[in-house]
Amino acid sequence: MISILLGIILGLSMAAPPGPVNAIILNESVKSKIHGSSVGLGAMTADLIFYFISYNFRNFIPKDFLKVIYIAGGLLLIIISTLIIKSKFNTNTSPKGNYLTGLSMGLTNPYQITWWLTIGIFMLENLGISSILGFFIGILIWVIIFPLISHKYIRKYSKYTKIASFIIILAFGFYILLEGIKLVI
């Protein structure tokens, strides 16, 4: 039971910090709760993929591979930030499209990759497999609650939400891109 509780805390600690995925969840939650949750569920699916990779291949992941992930992730975030600032708040985006956005962001997010290569492997080796159940429960709690609150209270500030999302994602994009370039140089 303690292992599951620790997993929930770790899941919330990974899902809750401000970052590119939460900026997109916030931006999409202005449209509807489902749009925001779809992004979060996509990112959670990426975590599930990284869990399987970490569990099965934790001793075989080359460190040089992170360079490519950082550069690709940084460029993707810069593109996404530009699309956000140009977008209009409407409900034309489907929850399916938002899910794929969350999934692609999660798969190229160096924060999620690094988390699984460090804390994730530690969690697997030291807290046991039951902590993984708690971890995904924690993420699921965030993916449901954050869009609900955002939709209810942030909707009337949609213009500012869009600007904040743009700034956060653009900043993370440049930061991650620069880290990738530093690794190459």
GROMACS .gro file of C-alpha atoms in nm:
model
  185
    1MET     CA    1   0.000   0.000   0.000
    2ILE     CA    2   0.284   0.241   0.081
    3SER     CA    3   0.442   0.161  -0.255
    4ILE     CA    4   0.119   0.255  -0.435
    5LEU     CA    5   0.088   0.578  -0.233
    6LEU     CA    6   0.448   0.670  -0.315
    7GLY     CA    7   0.370   0.597  -0.680
    8ILE     CA    8   0.069   0.833  -0.670
    9ILE     CA    9   0.287   1.107  -0.522
   10LEU     CA   10   0.552   1.051  -0.790
   11GLY     CA   11   0.284   1.050  -1.062
   12LEU     CA   12   0.149   1.383  -0.942
   13SER     CA   13   0.503   1.522  -0.911
   14MET     CA   14   0.570   1.442  -1.273
   15ALA     CA   15   0.233   1.557  -1.409
   16ALA     CA   16   0.178   1.878  -1.210
   17PRO     CA   17   0.483   2.102  -1.269
   18PRO     CA   18   0.439   2.381  -1.522
   19GLY     CA   19   0.571   2.277  -1.858
   20PRO     CA   20   0.480   2.231  -2.221
   21VAL     CA   21   0.227   1.951  -2.174
   22ASN     CA   22   0.041   2.137  -1.900
   23ALA     CA   23   0.047   2.453  -2.109
   24ILE     CA   24  -0.127   2.265  -2.392
   25ILE     CA   25  -0.372   2.105  -2.146
   26LEU     CA   26  -0.452   2.450  -2.011
   27ASN     CA   27  -0.490   2.593  -2.360
   28GLU     CA   28  -0.719   2.310  -2.474
   29SER     CA   29  -0.919   2.310  -2.148
   30VAL     CA   30  -1.049   2.654  -2.242
   31LYS     CA   31  -1.237   2.478  -2.525
   32SER     CA   32  -1.362   2.189  -2.314
   33LYS     CA   33  -1.261   1.958  -2.031
   34ILE     CA   34  -1.242   1.667  -2.276
   35HIS     CA   35  -0.999   1.852  -2.505
   36GLY     CA   36  -0.765   1.918  -2.211
   37SER     CA   37  -0.790   1.566  -2.074
   38SER     CA   38  -0.722   1.423  -2.421
   39VAL     CA   39  -0.384   1.598  -2.430
   40GLY     CA   40  -0.302   1.465  -2.084
   41LEU     CA   41  -0.406   1.112  -2.175
   42GLY     CA   42  -0.180   1.128  -2.481
   43ALA     CA   43   0.114   1.234  -2.264
   44MET     CA   44   0.024   0.960  -2.016
   45THR     CA   45   0.035   0.706  -2.300
   46ALA     CA   46   0.389   0.826  -2.373
   47ASP     CA   47   0.471   0.758  -2.007
   48LEU     CA   48   0.331   0.408  -2.045
   49ILE     CA   49   0.555   0.353  -2.349
   50PHE     CA   50   0.857   0.486  -2.157
   51TYR     CA   51   0.769   0.261  -1.866
   52PHE     CA   52   0.784  -0.046  -2.092
   53ILE     CA   53   1.110   0.074  -2.247
   54SER     CA   54   1.263   0.148  -1.907
   55TYR     CA   55   1.147  -0.180  -1.763
   56ASN     CA   56   1.267  -0.395  -2.052
   57PHE     CA   57   1.567  -0.206  -2.186
   58ARG     CA   58   1.700   0.005  -1.898
   59ASN     CA   59   2.052  -0.132  -1.938
   60PHE     CA   60   2.070  -0.082  -2.315
   61ILE     CA   61   1.965   0.284  -2.380
   62PRO     CA   62   2.260   0.478  -2.529
   63LYS     CA   63   2.329   0.818  -2.372
   64ASP     CA   64   2.401   0.975  -2.714
   65PHE     CA   65   2.040   0.914  -2.814
   66LEU     CA   66   1.934   1.196  -2.580
   67LYS     CA   67   2.100   1.452  -2.811
   68VAL     CA   68   1.857   1.369  -3.090
   69ILE     CA   69   1.558   1.367  -2.854
   70TYR     CA   70   1.651   1.709  -2.709
   71ILE     CA   71   1.690   1.875  -3.050
   72ALA     CA   72   1.373   1.716  -3.193
   73GLY     CA   73   1.174   1.795  -2.878
   74GLY     CA   74   1.294   2.157  -2.872
   75LEU     CA   75   1.204   2.213  -3.236
   76LEU     CA   76   0.864   2.050  -3.189
   77LEU     CA   77   0.783   2.277  -2.895
   78ILE     CA   78   0.886   2.590  -3.087
   79ILE     CA   79   0.656   2.488  -3.374
   80ILE     CA   80   0.370   2.412  -3.133
   81SER     CA   81   0.412   2.749  -2.958
   82THR     CA   82   0.387   2.929  -3.292
   83LEU     CA   83   0.072   2.736  -3.381
   84ILE     CA   84  -0.083   2.825  -3.045
   85ILE     CA   85  -0.025   3.199  -3.075
   86LYS     CA   86  -0.172   3.196  -3.427
   87SER     CA   87  -0.471   2.984  -3.330
   88LYS     CA   88  -0.819   3.099  -3.247
   89PHE     CA   89  -1.009   2.951  -2.957
   90ASN     CA   90  -1.268   2.730  -3.118
   91THR     CA   91  -1.383   2.374  -3.088
   92ASN     CA   92  -1.263   2.258  -3.430
   93THR     CA   93  -0.980   2.052  -3.280
   94SER     CA   94  -1.096   1.701  -3.201
   95PRO     CA   95  -1.015   1.521  -2.878
   96LYS     CA   96  -0.844   1.259  -3.101
   97GLY     CA   97  -0.615   1.528  -3.245
   98ASN     CA   98  -0.543   1.653  -2.893
   99TYR     CA   99  -0.459   1.301  -2.782
  100LEU     CA  100  -0.206   1.271  -3.064
  101THR     CA  101  -0.060   1.612  -2.973
  102GLY     CA  102  -0.014   1.497  -2.613
  103LEU     CA  103   0.135   1.168  -2.728
  104SER     CA  104   0.384   1.331  -2.966
  105MET     CA  105   0.482   1.590  -2.706
  106GLY     CA  106   0.527   1.319  -2.447
  107LEU     CA  107   0.737   1.100  -2.675
  108THR     CA  108   0.973   1.389  -2.759
  109ASN     CA  109   0.973   1.559  -2.419
  110PRO     CA  110   1.324   1.532  -2.270
  111TYR     CA  111   1.178   1.590  -1.924
  112GLN     CA  112   0.965   1.274  -1.952
  113ILE     CA  113   1.246   1.075  -2.112
  114THR     CA  114   1.498   1.186  -1.849
  115TRP     CA  115   1.247   1.121  -1.572
  116TRP     CA  116   1.204   0.761  -1.686
  117LEU     CA  117   1.577   0.708  -1.732
  118THR     CA  118   1.644   0.829  -1.377
  119ILE     CA  119   1.354   0.834  -1.131
  120GLY     CA  120   1.150   0.579  -1.328
  121ILE     CA  121   1.426   0.321  -1.319
  122PHE     CA  122   1.489   0.399  -0.951
  123MET     CA  123   1.118   0.350  -0.882
  124LEU     CA  124   1.114   0.017  -1.065
  125GLU     CA  125   1.422  -0.114  -0.887
  126ASN     CA  126   1.356   0.021  -0.537
  127LEU     CA  127   0.981   0.067  -0.489
  128GLY     CA  128   0.861  -0.230  -0.691
  129ILE     CA  129   0.611  -0.282  -0.965
  130SER     CA  130   0.313  -0.181  -0.747
  131SER     CA  131   0.448   0.175  -0.740
  132ILE     CA  132   0.387   0.190  -1.115
  133LEU     CA  133   0.014   0.139  -1.055
  134GLY     CA  134   0.017   0.430  -0.811
  135PHE     CA  135   0.222   0.639  -1.054
  136PHE     CA  136  -0.038   0.609  -1.329
  137ILE     CA  137  -0.321   0.671  -1.083
  138GLY     CA  138  -0.146   0.996  -0.986
  139ILE     CA  139  -0.115   1.106  -1.348
  140LEU     CA  140  -0.478   1.013  -1.416
  141ILE     CA  141  -0.592   1.222  -1.118
  142TRP     CA  142  -0.405   1.522  -1.262
  143VAL     CA  143  -0.528   1.466  -1.618
  144ILE     CA  144  -0.890   1.471  -1.498
  145ILE     CA  145  -0.879   1.738  -1.224
  146PHE     CA  146  -0.655   1.999  -1.393
  147PRO     CA  147  -0.872   2.036  -1.708
  148LEU     CA  148  -1.191   2.050  -1.495
  149ILE     CA  149  -1.056   2.335  -1.284
  150SER     CA  150  -0.898   2.508  -1.582
  151HIS     CA  151  -1.218   2.496  -1.786
  152LYS     CA  152  -1.430   2.629  -1.503
  153TYR     CA  153  -1.207   2.914  -1.389
  154ILE     CA  154  -0.973   3.003  -1.677
  155ARG     CA  155  -1.218   3.012  -1.969
  156LYS     CA  156  -1.298   3.381  -1.928
  157TYR     CA  157  -0.926   3.460  -1.945
  158SER     CA  158  -0.867   3.266  -2.267
  159LYS     CA  159  -0.665   3.542  -2.435
  160TYR     CA  160  -0.417   3.548  -2.146
  161THR     CA  161  -0.412   3.170  -2.128
  162LYS     CA  162  -0.313   3.157  -2.494
  163ILE     CA  163  -0.031   3.409  -2.441
  164ALA     CA  164   0.092   3.228  -2.129
  165SER     CA  165   0.085   2.893  -2.310
  166PHE     CA  166   0.281   3.042  -2.601
  167ILE     CA  167   0.547   3.187  -2.371
  168ILE     CA  168   0.586   2.872  -2.160
  169ILE     CA  169   0.607   2.636  -2.458
  170LEU     CA  170   0.839   2.865  -2.656
  171ALA     CA  171   1.071   2.905  -2.355
  172PHE     CA  172   1.083   2.529  -2.294
  173GLY     CA  173   1.138   2.471  -2.666
  174PHE     CA  174   1.439   2.703  -2.680
  175TYR     CA  175   1.577   2.569  -2.353
  176ILE     CA  176   1.554   2.207  -2.467
  177LEU     CA  177   1.692   2.291  -2.811
  178LEU     CA  178   1.990   2.470  -2.657
  179GLU     CA  179   2.057   2.178  -2.424
  180GLY     CA  180   2.057   1.944  -2.723
  181ILE     CA  181   2.292   2.169  -2.916
  182LYS     CA  182   2.527   2.186  -2.615
  183LEU     CA  183   2.540   1.808  -2.608
  184VAL     CA  184   2.634   1.797  -2.976
  185ILE     CA  185   2.906   2.062  -2.949
   0.00000   0.00000   0.00000
